[in-house]
CSV table of C-alpha atoms in Angstrom, one decimal:
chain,number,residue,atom,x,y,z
A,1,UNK,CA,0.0,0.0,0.0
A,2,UNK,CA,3.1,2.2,0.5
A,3,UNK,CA,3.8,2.1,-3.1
A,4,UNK,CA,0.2,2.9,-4.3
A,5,UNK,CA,-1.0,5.6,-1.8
A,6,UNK,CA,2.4,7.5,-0.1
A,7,UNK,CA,4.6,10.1,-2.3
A,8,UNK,CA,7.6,9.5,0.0
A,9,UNK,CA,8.8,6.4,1.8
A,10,UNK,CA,11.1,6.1,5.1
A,11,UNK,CA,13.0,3.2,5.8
A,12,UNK,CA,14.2,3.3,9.6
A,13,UNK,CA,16.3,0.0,10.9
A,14,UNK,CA,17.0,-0.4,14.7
A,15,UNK,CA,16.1,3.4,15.3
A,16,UNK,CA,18.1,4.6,12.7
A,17,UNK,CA,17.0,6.3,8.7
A,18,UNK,CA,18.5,4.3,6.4
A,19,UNK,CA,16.6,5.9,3.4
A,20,UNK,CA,14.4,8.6,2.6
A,21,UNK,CA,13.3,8.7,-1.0
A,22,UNK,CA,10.2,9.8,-3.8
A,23,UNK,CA,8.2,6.1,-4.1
A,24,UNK,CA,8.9,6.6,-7.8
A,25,UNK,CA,12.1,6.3,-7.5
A,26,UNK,CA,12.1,2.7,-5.2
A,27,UNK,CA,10.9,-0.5,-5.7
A,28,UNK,CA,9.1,-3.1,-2.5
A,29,UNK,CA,11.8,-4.9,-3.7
A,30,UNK,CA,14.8,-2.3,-2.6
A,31,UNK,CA,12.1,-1.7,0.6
A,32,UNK,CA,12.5,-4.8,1.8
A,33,UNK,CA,16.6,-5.4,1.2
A,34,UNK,CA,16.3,-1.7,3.4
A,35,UNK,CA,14.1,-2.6,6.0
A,36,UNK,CA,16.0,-6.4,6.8
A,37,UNK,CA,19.7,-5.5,5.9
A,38,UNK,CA,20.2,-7.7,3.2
A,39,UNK,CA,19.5,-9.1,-0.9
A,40,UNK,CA,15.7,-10.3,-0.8
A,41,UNK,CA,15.2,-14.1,-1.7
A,42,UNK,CA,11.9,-13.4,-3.2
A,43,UNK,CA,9.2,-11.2,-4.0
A,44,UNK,CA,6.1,-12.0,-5.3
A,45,UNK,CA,3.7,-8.8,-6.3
A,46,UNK,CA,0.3,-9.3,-4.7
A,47,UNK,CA,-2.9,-8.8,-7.0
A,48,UNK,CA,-5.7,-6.6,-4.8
A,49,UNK,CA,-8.9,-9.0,-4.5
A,50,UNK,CA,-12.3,-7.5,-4.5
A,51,UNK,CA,-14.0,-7.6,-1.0
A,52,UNK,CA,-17.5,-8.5,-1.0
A,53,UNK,CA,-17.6,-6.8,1.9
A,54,UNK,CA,-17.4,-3.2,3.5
A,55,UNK,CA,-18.5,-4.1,6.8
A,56,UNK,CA,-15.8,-3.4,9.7
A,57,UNK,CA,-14.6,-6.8,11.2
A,58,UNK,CA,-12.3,-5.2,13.3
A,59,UNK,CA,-11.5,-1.5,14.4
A,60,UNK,CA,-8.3,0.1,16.4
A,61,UNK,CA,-8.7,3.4,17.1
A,62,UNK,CA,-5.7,5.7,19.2
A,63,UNK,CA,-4.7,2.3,20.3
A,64,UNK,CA,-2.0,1.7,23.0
A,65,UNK,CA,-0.5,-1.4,24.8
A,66,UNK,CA,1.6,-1.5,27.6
A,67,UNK,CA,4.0,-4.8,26.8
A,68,UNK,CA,7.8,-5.1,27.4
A,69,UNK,CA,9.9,-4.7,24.6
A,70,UNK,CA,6.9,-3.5,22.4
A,71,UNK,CA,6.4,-0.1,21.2
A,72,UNK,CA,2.5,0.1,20.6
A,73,UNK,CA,1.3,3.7,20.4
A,74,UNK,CA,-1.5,5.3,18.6
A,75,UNK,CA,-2.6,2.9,16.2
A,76,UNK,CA,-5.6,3.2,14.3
A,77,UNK,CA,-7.3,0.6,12.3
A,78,UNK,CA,-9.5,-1.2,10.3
A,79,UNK,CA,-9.9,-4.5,8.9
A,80,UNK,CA,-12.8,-5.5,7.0
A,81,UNK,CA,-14.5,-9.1,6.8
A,82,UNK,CA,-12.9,-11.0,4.8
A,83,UNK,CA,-9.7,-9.2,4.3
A,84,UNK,CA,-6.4,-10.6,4.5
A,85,UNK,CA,-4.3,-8.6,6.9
A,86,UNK,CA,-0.6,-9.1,7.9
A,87,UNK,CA,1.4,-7.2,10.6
A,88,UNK,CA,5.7,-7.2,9.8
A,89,UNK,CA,8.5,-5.5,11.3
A,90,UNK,CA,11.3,-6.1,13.2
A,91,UNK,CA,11.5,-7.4,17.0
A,92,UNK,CA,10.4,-4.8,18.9
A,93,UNK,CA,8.5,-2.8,16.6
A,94,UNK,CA,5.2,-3.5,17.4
A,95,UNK,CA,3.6,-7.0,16.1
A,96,UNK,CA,3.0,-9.1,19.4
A,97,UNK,CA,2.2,-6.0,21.1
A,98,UNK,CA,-1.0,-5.0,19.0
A,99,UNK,CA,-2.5,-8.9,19.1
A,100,UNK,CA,-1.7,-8.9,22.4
A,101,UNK,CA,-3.2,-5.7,23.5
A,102,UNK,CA,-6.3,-7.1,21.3
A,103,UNK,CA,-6.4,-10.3,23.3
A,104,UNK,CA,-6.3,-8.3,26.5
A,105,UNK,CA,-2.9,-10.0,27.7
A,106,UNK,CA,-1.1,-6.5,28.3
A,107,UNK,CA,-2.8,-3.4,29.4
A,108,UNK,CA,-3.9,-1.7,26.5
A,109,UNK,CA,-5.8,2.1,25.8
A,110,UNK,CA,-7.7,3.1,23.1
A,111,UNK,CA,-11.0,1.4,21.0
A,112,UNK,CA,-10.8,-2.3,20.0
């Protein structure tokens, strides 16, 4: 989504900017290599289904989670039903943090 909605991308790995460029002049490829440190095995380009549905399945709204190690702050939102979603990143960078915040395992602010 980066690619088809931003005009400028960030990369930042372990706190630091490795790159700062127009998305017209990058590639998810070169992203990726960025964001991990190193040559990409693979990369397969994803085709965007049709959802049959609009109906919110799931909504974060200024959501927070107080978890060790996990930097949750301010996230907002929403998945619909039926929608394929995927968190990445790095340790430490947010992914157990928001399902656990979700599942109520960590003290957590905000709207689920």
């Amino acid at each position: 989504e980066v690619m088809r909605y931003a005009d400028s991308v960030s990369v930042l790995r372990d706190g630091e900017l490795i790159m700062r460029t127009a998305v017209k002049d990058t590639s998810m490829v070169k992203i990726a290599e960025l964001m991990i440190g190193r040559k990409a095995q693979k990369y397969v380009d994803s085709v965007p289904g049709r959802l049959e549905s609009e109906e919110i399945a799931l909504s974060l709204q200024d959501f927070h989670v107080d978890m060790p190690g996990e930097m949750v702050r301010g996230i907002d939102l929403d998945i619909r039903q039926g929608e394929i979603f995927g968190i990445g990143g790095l340790s430490g960078q947010g992914k157990l943090g928001i399902a656990n915040g979700i599942m109520g395992l960590y003290s957590s602010q905000g709207k689920v």
